[in-house]
XYZ file of C-alpha atoms in Angstrom:
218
model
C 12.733 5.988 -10.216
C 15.216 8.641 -9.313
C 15.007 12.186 -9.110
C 16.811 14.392 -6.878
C 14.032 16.961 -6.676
C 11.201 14.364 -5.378
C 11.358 13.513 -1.821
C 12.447 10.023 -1.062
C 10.229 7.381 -0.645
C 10.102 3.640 0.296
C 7.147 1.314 -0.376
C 5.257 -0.502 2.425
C 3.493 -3.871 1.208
C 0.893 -4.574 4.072
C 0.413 -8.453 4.310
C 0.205 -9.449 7.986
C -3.940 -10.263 7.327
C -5.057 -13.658 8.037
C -7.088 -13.500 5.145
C -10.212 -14.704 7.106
C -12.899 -13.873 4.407
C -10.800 -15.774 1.287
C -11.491 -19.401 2.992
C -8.760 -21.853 4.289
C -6.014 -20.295 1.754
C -3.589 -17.123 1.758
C -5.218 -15.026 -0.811
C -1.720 -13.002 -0.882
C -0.679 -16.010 -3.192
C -3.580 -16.736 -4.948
C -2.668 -15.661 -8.731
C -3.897 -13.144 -10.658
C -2.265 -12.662 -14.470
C -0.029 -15.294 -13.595
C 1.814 -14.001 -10.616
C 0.541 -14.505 -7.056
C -1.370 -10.907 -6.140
C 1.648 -10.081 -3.450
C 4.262 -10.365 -6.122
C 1.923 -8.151 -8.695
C 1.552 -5.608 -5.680
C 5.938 -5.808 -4.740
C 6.747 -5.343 -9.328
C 4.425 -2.013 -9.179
C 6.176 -0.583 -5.706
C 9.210 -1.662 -6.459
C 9.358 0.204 -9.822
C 7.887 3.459 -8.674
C 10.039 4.055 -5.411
C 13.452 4.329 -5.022
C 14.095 0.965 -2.668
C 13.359 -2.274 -2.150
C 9.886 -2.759 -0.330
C 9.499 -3.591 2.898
C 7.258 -6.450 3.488
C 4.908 -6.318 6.610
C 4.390 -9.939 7.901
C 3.096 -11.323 11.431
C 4.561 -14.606 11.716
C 8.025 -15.678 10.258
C 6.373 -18.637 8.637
C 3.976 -16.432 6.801
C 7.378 -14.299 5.996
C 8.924 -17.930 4.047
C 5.624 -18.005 2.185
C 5.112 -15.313 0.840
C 9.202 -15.061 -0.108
C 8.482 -18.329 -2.259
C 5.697 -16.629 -3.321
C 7.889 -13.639 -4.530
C 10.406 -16.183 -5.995
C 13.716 -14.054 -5.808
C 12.119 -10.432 -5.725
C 14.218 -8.209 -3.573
C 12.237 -7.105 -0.647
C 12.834 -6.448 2.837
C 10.363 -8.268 5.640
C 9.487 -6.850 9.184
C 7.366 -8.337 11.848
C 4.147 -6.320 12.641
C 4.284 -4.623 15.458
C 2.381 -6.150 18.295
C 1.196 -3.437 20.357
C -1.035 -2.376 17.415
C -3.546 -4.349 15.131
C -4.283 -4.612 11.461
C -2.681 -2.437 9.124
C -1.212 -0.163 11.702
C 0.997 -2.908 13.035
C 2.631 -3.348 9.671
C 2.609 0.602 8.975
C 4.112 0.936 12.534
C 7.011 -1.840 11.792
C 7.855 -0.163 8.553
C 7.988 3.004 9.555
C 10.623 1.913 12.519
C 12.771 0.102 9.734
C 13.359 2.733 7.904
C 14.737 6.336 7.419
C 12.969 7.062 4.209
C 11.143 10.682 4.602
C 7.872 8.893 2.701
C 6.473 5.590 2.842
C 4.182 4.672 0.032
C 1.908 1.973 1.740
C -0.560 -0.495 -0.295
C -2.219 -3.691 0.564
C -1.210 -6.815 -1.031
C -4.536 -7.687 -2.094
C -4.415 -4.538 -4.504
C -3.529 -6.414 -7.974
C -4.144 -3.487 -9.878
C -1.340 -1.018 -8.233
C 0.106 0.131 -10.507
C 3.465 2.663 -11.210
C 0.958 5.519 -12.678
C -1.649 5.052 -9.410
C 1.441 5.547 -7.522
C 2.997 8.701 -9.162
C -0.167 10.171 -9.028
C -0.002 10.602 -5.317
C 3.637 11.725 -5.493
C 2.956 14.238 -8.776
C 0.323 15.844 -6.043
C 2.854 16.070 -3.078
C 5.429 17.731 -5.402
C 2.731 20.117 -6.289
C 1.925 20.560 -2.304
C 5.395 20.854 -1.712
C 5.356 23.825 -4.372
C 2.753 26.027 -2.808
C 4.453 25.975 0.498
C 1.753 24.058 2.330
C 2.978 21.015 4.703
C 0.915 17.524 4.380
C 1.371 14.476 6.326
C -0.199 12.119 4.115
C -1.393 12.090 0.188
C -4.805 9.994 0.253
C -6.920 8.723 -2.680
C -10.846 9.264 -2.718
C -13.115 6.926 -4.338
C -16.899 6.744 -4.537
C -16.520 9.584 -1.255
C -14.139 6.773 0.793
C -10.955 7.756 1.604
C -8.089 4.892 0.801
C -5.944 4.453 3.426
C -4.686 0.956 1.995
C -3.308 2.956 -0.931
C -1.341 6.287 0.316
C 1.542 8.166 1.132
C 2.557 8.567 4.701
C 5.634 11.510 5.925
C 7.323 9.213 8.177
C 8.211 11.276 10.757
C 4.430 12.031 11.259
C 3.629 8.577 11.243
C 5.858 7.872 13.980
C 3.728 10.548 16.022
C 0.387 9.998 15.149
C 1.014 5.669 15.482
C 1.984 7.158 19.643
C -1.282 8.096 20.367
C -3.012 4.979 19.222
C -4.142 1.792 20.670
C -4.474 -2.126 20.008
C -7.841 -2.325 17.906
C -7.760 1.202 16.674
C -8.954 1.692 12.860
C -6.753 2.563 9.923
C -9.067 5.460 9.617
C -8.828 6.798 12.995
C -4.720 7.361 12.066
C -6.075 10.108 9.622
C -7.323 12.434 11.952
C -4.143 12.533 13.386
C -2.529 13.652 10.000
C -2.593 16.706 7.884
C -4.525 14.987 4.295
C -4.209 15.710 1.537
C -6.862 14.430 -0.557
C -6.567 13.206 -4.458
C -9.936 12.863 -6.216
C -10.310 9.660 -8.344
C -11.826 10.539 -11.180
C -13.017 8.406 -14.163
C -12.795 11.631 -15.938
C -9.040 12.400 -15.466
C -6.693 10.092 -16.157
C -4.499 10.484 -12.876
C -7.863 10.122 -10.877
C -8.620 7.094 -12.871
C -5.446 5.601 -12.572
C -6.119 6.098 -8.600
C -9.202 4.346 -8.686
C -8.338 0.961 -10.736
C -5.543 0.907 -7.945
C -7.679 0.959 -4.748
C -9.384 -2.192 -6.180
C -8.919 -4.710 -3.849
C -10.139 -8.727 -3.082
C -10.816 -9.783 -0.315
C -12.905 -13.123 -1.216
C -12.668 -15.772 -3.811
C -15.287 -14.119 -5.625
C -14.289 -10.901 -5.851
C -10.971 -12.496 -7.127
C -12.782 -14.432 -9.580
C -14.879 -11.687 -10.812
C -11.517 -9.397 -10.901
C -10.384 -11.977 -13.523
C -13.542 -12.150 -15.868
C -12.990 -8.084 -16.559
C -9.861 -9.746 -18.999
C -10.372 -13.202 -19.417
C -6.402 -13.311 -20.310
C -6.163 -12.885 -16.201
């Protein structure tokens, strides 16, 4: 998308997990309506920000598979950084690789992401951006969790907040570093819903296989 009035904004696809609870396989290319679940995740970034996605990766073998996996998609893959763990190493190499003022940042084990999820977050920062106040980050809320895995990060605040954090700090703990703003998903309205089918993620076999049985055409 492209629209000179919307700040711009580069997706993040976090996939540096060892995918420790999904058995012996890499459940970024197990397949879910066909495509592997990292290549669902890259088609619904890709076509609501304004570059290619950077891929977050730990190992450069894991990099080869999942660009197999992506057969041909254009996206751009950066090693995690090492002096932090989890999702923060992958949100920390992204936000060093680019210049973007926003980073949109999902998991790739979110096969629902979707386009509408994603301007959702970005209709509410242009509305922020309106009333004058300044946010850091634009953060779904389902069932009273925040979603972390699923947000919109100002880089430059990013870069400060990932400073004062260390090896084996928690996603969560980078949010009270931030200025949130938080968007409500709501069965009820169709933004909010859109936000909540996104934040759906697998992280077993199960959950993948039960995912699938909500269509059986998945």
């Amino acid at each position: 998308m492209s629209d000179p009035d919307r700040p711009r904004v580069r997706g993040v696809v976090l996939a540096g997990g060892r995918s420790t609870r999904f058995g012996d396989a890499d459940k970024a290319v197990a397949t879910f309506e066909g495509r592997p679940l990292v290549a669902s995740v890259v088609d619904a970034v890709a076509a609501a920000t304004e570059e290619p996605p950077l891929l977050s990766v730990a190992t450069d073998d894991q990099a080869e598979r999942l660009r197999n996996a992506l057969d041909g998609r254009d996206v751009e893959p950066v090693r995690d950084d090492p002096s932090l763990s989890g999702p923060l190493a992958g949100l920390a190499a992204a936000a060093a690789a680019t210049d973007a003022q926003w980073l949109f940042a999902c998991a790739c084990d979110m096969p629902l992401v979707s386009p509408e999820g994603i301007d959702a977050l970005r209709t509410r920062l242009a509305e922020t951006d309106a009333s004058g106040a300044c946010v850091d980050a634009v953060v779904p809320v389902v069932d009273d969790y925040d979603q972390p895995l699923h947000a919109l990060y100002r880089r430059s605040a990013l870069d400060d907040a990932l400073d004062h954090l260390a090896p084996g700090d928690a996603l969560l703990t980078l949010l009270d570093g931030l200025a949130v703003e938080r968007v409500a998903g709501d069965a009820d309205d169709d933004a909010g819903a859109a936000l909540a089918e996104a934040t759906t993620n697998v992280n077993t076999r199960e959950e993948l296989a039960a995912l699938r049985e909500r269509d059986p055409t998945r």
